[in-house]
Short mmCIF file of C-alpha atoms in Angstrom, two decimals:
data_model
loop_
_atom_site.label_atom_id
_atom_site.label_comp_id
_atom_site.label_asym_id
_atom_site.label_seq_id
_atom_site.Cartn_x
_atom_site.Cartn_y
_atom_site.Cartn_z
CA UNK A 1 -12.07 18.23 20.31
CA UNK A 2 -13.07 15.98 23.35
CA UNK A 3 -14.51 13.58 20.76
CA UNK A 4 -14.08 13.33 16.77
CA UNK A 5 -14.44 10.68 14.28
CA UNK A 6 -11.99 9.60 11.19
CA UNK A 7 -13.30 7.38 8.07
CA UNK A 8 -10.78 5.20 5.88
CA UNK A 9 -11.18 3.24 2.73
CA UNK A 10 -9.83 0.00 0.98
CA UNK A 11 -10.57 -1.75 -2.36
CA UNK A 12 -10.38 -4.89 -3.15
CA UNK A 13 -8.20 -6.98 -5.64
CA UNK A 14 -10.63 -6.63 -8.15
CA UNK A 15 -11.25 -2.75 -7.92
CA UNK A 16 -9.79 -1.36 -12.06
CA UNK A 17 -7.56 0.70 -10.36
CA UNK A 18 -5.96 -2.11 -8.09
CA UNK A 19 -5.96 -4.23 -10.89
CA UNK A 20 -3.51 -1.22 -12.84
CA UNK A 21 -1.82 -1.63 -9.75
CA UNK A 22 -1.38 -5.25 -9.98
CA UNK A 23 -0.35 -5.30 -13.82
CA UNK A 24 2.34 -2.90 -13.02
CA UNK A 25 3.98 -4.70 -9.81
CA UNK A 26 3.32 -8.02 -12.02
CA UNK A 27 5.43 -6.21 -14.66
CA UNK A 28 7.78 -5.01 -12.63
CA UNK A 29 8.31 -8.59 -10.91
CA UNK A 30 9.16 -10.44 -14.04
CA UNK A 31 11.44 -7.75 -14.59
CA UNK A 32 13.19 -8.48 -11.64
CA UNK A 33 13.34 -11.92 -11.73
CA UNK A 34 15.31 -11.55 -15.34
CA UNK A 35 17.67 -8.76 -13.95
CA UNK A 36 17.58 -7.74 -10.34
CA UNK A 37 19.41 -4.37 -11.62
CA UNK A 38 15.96 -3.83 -14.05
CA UNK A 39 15.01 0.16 -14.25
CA UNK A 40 11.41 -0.20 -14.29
CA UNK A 41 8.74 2.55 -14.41
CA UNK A 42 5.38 0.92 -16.02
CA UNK A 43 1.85 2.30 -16.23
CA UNK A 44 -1.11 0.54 -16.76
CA UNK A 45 -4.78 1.88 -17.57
CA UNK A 46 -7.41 -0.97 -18.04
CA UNK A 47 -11.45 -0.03 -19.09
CA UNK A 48 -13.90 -1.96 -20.92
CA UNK A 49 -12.09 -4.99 -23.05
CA UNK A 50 -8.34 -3.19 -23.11
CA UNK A 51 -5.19 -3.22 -21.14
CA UNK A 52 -2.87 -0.59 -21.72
CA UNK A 53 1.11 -0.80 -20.70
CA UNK A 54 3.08 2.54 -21.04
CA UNK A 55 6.32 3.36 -19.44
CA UNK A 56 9.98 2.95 -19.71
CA UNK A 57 11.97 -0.40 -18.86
CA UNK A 58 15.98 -0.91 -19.15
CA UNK A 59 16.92 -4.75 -18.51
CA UNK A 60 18.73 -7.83 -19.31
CA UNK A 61 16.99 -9.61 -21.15
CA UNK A 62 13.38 -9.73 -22.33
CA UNK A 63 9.95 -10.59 -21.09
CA UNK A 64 6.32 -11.21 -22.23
CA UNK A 65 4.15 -8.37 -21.46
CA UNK A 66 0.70 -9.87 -22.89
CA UNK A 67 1.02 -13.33 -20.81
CA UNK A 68 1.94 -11.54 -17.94
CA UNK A 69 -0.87 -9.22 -18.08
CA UNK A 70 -3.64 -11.99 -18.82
CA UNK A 71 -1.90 -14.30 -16.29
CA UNK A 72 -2.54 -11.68 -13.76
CA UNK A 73 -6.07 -10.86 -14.58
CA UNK A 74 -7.14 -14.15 -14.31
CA UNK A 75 -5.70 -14.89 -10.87
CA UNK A 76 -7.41 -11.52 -9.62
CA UNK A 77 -11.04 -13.26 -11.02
CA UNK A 78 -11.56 -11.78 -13.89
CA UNK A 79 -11.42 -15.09 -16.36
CA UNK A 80 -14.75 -15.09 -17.91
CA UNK A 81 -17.70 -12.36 -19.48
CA UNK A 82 -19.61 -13.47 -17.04
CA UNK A 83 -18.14 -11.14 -14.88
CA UNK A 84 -17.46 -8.23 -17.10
CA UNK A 85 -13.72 -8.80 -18.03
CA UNK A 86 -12.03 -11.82 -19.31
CA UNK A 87 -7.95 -12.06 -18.96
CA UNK A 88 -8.17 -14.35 -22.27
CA UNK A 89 -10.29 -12.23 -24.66
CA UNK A 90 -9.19 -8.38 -23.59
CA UNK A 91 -7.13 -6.47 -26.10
CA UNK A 92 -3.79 -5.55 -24.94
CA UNK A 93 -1.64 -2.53 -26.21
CA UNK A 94 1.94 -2.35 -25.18
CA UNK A 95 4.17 0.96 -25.76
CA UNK A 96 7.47 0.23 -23.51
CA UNK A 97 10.78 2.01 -24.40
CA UNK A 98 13.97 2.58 -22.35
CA UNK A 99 14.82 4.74 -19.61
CA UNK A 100 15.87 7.61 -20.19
CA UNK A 101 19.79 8.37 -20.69
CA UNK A 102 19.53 11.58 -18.08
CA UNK A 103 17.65 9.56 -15.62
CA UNK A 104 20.10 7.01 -15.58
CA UNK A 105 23.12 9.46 -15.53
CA UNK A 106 21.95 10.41 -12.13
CA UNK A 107 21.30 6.45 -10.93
CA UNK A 108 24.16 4.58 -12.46
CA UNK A 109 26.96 4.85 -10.21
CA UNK A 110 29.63 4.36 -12.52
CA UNK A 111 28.43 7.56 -14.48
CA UNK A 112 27.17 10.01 -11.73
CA UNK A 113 29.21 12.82 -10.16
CA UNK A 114 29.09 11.10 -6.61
CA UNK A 115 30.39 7.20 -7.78
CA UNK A 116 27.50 5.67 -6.03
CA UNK A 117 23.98 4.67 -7.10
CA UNK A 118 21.99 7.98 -6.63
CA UNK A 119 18.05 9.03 -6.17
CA UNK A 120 15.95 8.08 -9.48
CA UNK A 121 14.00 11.09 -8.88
CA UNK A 122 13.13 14.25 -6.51
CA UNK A 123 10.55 14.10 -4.24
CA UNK A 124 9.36 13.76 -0.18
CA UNK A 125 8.06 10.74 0.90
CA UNK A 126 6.63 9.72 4.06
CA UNK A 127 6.01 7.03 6.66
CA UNK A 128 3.76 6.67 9.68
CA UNK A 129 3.48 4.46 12.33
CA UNK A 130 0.82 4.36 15.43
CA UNK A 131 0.23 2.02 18.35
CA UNK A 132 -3.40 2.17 17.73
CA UNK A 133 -2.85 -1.99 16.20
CA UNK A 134 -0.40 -4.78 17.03
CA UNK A 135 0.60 -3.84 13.34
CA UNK A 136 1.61 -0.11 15.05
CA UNK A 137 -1.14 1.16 11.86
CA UNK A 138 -4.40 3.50 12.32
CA UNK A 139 -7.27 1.11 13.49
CA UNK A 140 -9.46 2.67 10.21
CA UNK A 141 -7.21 1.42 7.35
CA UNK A 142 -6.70 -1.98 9.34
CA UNK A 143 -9.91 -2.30 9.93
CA UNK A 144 -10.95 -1.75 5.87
CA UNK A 145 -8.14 -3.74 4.95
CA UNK A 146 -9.40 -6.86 7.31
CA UNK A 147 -12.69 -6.89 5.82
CA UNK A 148 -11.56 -6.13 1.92
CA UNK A 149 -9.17 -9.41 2.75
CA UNK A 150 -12.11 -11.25 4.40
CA UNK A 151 -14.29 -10.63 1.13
CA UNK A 152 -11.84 -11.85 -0.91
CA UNK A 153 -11.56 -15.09 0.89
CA UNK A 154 -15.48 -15.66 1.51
CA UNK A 155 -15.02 -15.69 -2.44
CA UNK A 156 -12.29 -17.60 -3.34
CA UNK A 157 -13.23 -20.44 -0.70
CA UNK A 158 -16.43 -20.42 -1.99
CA UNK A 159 -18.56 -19.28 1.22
CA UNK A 160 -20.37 -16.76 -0.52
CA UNK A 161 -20.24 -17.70 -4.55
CA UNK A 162 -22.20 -14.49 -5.05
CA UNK A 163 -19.45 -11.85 -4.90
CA UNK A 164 -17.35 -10.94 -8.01
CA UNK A 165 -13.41 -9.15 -7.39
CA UNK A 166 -14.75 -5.69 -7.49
CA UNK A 167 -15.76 -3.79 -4.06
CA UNK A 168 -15.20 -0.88 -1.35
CA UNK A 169 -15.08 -0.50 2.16
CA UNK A 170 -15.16 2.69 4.39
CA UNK A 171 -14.45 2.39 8.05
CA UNK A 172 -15.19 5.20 10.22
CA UNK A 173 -14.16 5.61 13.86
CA UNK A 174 -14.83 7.62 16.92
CA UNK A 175 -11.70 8.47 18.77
CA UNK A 176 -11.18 10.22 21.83
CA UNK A 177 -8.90 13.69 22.16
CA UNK A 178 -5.44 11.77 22.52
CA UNK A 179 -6.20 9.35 19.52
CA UNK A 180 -7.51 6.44 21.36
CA UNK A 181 -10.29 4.37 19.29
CA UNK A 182 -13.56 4.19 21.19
CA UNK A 183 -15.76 2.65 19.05
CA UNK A 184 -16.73 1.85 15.06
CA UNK A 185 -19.22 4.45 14.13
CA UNK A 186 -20.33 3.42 10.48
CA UNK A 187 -19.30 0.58 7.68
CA UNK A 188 -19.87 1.03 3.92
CA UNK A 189 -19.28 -2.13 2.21
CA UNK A 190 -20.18 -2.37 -1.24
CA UNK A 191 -19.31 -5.43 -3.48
CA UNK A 192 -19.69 -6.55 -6.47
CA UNK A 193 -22.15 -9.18 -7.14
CA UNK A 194 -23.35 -12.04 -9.75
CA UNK A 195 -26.82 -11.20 -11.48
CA UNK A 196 -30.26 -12.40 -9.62
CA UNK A 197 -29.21 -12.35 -6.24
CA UNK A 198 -31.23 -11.03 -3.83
CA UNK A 199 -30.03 -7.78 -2.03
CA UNK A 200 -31.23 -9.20 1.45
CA UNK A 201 -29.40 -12.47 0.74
CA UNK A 202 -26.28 -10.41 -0.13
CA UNK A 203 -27.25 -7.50 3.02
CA UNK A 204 -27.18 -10.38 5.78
CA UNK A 205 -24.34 -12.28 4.33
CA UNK A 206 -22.15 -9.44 4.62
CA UNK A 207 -23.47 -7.95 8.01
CA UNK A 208 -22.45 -11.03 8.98
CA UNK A 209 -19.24 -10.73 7.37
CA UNK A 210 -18.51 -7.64 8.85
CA UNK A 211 -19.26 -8.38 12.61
CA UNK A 212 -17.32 -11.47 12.29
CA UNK A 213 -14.27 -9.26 11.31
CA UNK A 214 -14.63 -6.65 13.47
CA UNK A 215 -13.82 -7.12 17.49
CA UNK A 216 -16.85 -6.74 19.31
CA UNK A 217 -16.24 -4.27 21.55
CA UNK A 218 -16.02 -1.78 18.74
CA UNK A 219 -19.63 -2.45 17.51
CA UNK A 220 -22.23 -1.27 19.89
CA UNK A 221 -26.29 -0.75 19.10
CA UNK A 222 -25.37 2.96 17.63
CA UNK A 223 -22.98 1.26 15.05
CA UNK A 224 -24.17 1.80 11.28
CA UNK A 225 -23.60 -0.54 8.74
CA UNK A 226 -24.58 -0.13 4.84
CA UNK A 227 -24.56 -2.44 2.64
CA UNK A 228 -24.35 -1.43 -1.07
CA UNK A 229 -26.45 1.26 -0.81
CA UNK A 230 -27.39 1.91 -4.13
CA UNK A 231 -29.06 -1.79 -4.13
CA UNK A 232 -27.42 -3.13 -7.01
CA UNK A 233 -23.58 -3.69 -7.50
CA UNK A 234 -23.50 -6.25 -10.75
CA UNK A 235 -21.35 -3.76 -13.19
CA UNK A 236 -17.98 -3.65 -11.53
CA UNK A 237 -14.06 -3.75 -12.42
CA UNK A 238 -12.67 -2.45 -15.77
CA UNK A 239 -16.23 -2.98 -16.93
CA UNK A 240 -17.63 -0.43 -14.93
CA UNK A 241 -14.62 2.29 -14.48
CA UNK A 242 -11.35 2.74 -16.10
CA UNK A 243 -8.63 1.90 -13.51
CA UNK A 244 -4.98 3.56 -13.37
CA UNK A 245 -1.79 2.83 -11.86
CA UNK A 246 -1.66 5.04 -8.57
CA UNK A 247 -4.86 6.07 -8.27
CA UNK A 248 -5.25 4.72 -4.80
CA UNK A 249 -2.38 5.84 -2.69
CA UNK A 250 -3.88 6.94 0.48
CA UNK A 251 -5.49 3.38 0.34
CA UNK A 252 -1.88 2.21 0.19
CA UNK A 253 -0.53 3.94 3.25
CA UNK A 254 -2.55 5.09 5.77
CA UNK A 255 -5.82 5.61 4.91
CA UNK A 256 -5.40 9.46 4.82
CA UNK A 257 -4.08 9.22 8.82
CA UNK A 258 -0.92 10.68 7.68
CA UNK A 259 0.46 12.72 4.79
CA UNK A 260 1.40 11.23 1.39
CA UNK A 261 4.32 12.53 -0.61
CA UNK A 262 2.35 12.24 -3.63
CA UNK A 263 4.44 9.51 -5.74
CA UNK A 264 2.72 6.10 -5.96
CA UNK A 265 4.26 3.18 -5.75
CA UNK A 266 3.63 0.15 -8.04
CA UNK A 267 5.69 -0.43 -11.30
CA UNK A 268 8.54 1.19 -9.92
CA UNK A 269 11.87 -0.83 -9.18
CA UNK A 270 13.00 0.62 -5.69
CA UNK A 271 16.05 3.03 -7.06
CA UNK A 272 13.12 5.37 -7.26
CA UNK A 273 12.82 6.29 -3.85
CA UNK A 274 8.73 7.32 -4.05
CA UNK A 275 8.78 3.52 -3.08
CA UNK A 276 12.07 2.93 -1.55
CA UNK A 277 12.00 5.64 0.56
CA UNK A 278 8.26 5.60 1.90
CA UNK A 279 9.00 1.78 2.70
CA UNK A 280 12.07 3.12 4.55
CA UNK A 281 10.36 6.14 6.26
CA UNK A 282 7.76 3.46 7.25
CA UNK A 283 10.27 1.38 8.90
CA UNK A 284 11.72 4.56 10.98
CA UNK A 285 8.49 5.23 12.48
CA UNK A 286 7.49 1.86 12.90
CA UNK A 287 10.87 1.19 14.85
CA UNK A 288 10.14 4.48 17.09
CA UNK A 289 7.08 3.85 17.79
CA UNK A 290 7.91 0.02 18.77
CA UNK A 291 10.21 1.09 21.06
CA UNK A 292 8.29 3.20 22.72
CA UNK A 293 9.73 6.63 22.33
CA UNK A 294 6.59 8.07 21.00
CA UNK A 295 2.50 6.87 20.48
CA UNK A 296 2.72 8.07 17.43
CA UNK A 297 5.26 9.22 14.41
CA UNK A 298 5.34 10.37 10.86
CA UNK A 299 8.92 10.62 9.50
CA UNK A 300 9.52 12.92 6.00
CA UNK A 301 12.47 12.16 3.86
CA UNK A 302 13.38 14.11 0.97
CA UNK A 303 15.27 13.50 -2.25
CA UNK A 304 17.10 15.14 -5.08
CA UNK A 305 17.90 12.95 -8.47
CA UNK A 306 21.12 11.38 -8.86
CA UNK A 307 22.19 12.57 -4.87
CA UNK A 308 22.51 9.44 -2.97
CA UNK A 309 21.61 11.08 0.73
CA UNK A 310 18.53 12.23 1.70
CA UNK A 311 18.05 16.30 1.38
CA UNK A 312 16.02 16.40 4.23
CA UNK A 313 14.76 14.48 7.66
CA UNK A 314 11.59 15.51 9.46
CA UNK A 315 10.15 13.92 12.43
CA UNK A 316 6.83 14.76 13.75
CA UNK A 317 5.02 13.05 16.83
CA UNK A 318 2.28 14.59 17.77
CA UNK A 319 3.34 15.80 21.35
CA UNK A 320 3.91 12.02 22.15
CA UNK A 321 6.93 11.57 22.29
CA UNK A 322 9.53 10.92 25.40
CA UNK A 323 12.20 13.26 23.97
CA UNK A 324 12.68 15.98 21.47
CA UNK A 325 12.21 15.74 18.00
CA UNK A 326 15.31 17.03 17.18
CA UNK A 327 16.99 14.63 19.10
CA UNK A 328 15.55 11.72 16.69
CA UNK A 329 15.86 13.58 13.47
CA UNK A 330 19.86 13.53 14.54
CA UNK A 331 19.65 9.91 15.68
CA UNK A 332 17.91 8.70 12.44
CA UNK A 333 20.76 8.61 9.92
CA UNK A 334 22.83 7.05 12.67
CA UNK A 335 20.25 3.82 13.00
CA UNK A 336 18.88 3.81 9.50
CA UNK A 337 20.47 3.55 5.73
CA UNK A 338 19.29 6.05 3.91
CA UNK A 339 20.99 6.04 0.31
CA UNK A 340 19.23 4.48 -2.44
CA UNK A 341 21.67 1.32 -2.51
CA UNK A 342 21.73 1.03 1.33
CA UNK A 343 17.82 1.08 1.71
CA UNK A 344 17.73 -1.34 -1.33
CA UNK A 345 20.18 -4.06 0.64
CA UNK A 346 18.64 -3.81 3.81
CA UNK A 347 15.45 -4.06 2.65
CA UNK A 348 15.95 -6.43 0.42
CA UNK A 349 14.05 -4.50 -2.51
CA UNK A 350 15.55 -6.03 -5.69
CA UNK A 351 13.73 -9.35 -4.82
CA UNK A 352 10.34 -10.15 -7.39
CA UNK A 353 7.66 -9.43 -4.11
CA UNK A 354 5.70 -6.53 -5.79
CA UNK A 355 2.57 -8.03 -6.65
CA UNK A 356 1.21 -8.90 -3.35
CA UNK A 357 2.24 -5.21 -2.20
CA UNK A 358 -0.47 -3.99 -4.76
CA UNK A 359 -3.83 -5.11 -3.21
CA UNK A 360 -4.62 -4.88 0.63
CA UNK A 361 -2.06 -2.04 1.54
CA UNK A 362 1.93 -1.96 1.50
CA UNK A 363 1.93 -1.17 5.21
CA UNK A 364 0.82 -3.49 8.13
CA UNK A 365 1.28 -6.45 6.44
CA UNK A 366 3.14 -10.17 8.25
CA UNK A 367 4.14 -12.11 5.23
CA UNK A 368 8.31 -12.76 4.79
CA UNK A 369 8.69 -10.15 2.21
CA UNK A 370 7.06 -7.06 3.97
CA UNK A 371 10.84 -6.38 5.32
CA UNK A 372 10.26 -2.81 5.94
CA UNK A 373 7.99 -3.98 8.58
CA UNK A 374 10.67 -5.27 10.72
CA UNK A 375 10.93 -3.80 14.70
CA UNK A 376 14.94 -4.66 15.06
CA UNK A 377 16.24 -1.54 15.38
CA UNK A 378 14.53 -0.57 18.31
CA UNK A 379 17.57 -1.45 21.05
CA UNK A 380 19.64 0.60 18.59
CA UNK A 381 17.59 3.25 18.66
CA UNK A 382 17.57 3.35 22.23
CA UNK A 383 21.54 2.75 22.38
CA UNK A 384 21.74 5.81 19.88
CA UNK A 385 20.12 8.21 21.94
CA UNK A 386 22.10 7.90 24.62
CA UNK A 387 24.82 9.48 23.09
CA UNK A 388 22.83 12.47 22.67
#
């Protein structure tokens, strides 16, 4: 194709199944905080009026699941009817029980075959990196997540009191035949809004938002932008769909750019490598790309329970790259930790940080506790290849 075009999506803090997200990670946080050894796996599913917490958690100590769900409710903006859900009147069910003994035979390094803290599960994970951004993400997803986070703030400050937490954005992009962004070829926004406004006040208020967010020589007079389409958007959150932990992975990653492994992330402390592992597969290709060895990268990692090496390495770039593929696969393991308890230390995973991960991506991201975003193994990199 000389020409093709590629659409990604974000929701916003407020969207049921980022607030699952959120209750989880919140969970799992507090967890942490007690014990930074916690085994956490928790589920959440909220809908109309009810929470729901299911999942297994081993720690020292104890915490309190109903404040910490209502605390985190109301910071997301849900903290009155008025908007559909309210963190102080919503019934909350809890049904939490230990991890299970032959799960944590295979972790617990004092009781697993190999003496060393070992895989909490099976699985492939993977982790992309482009230098389509400064961020070294696909333009799309950025581009989503810029606006979802400018929404957010025209609400919070106050700049447009209209908007409630819930709402969606697609991005979709033309792109040439090696994968360089041309141009922003349509925009769905649609947010949630208070009763009685008008949809013209809210139409212009966020076209406005929307070119203000988006560079300007992306937006030319072809560009399409709609604006809740349906017309009305007052319904939204747990109100209006039942939300569940997980349910928005590709949002998460890459906006569908590159493949997904499958596990989700949030309520799950990092021994289970569906997070650990993405984060670290995400900090491989962010590193190669960085230092310039390819345009673009997806790395695959693969797992077994209770082994504490990875099964498998894949690298894939695209026909970018300067060098084989092979040659990186067998430079990887030499750069980057790849057991459990190695990708936990230099990552710094058993800190309380999961929250913010849960709402506006996992990837991309500048604050302090993104570590997996670092770029300083590049000169290693580059000093490991040599020697091949």
């Amino acid at each position: 194709m000389s020409h093709f075009l590629f659409t990604s999506e974000s929701v916003s803090i407020g969207h049921p199944d980022k607030v699952a997200d959120q209750i989880s990670d919140a969970i799992l946080d507090a967890c942490l905080s007690k014990d930074s050894t916690a085994r956490v796996a928790c589920e959440t599913l909220v809908t109309r009026g009810l929470v729901v917490l299911a999942g297994e958690i081993t720690m020292k100590g104890t915490i309190e699941y109903p404040t910490i769900v209502r605390k985190t409710i109301a910071e997301i903006g849900y903290n009155t009817s008025e908007v559909g859900f309210d963190a102080e009147s919503c019934g909350i069910v809890v049904s939490i029980h230990e991890q299970s003994p032959d799960i944590a035979l295979g972790i617990d390094s004092e009781r697993n075959i190999y003496h060393e803290l070992g895989a909490g599960d099976q699985g492939i994970m993977f982790g992309y990196a482009c230098d389509e951004t400064p961020e070294l993400m696909p333009m799309p997803i950025m581009l989503a997540h810029q606006l979802i986070r400018q929404l957010r703030l025209e609400r919070i400050e106050g700049r447009a009191s209209f908007l409630r937490p819930d709402a969606k954005v697609q991005v979709t992009l033309e792109y040439d035949s090696v994968y360089r962004p041309l141009r922003v070829h349509t925009v769905v926004l649609s947010t949630q809004h208070e009763e009685g406004v008008s949809q013209e006040q809210i139409k212009n208020e966020m076209t406005r938002l929307v070119q203000d967010v988006i560079p300007e020589a992306l937006i030319d007079s072809k560009t399409v932008i709609y604006i809740n389409p349906t017309g009305r958007f007052v319904v939204g959150g747990p109100s209006g769909d039942t939300g569940l932990t997980g349910r928005k992975i590709i949002v998460d990653t890459y906006g569908g750019m590159a493949r997904h492994g499958g596990g989700a992330f949030s309520g799950k402390d990092p021994t289970k490598v569906d997070r650990s592992a993405a984060y670290a597969a995400r900090y491989i290709a962010k590193n190669i790309v960085a230092a310039k060895l390819a345009r673009r990268c997806e790395v695959q990692l693969s797992y077994a329970i209770g082994i504490p090496y990875p099964i498998s390495i894949a690298v894939n770039t695209f026909g970018t790259s300067r060098m084989s593929e092979e040659v990186l696969t067998q430079v990887i393991p030499h750069v980057f930790p790849l057991s459990p308890r190695a990708m936990i230390e230099e990552l710094q995973l058993n800190r309380p940080i999961y929250q913010h991960t849960a709402y506006e991506g996992h990837f991309g991201r500048h604050e302090a506790q993104f570590s997996w975003e670092k770029t300083d193994r590049t000169a290693a990199l580059l000093d490991a290849i040599k020697k091949f």
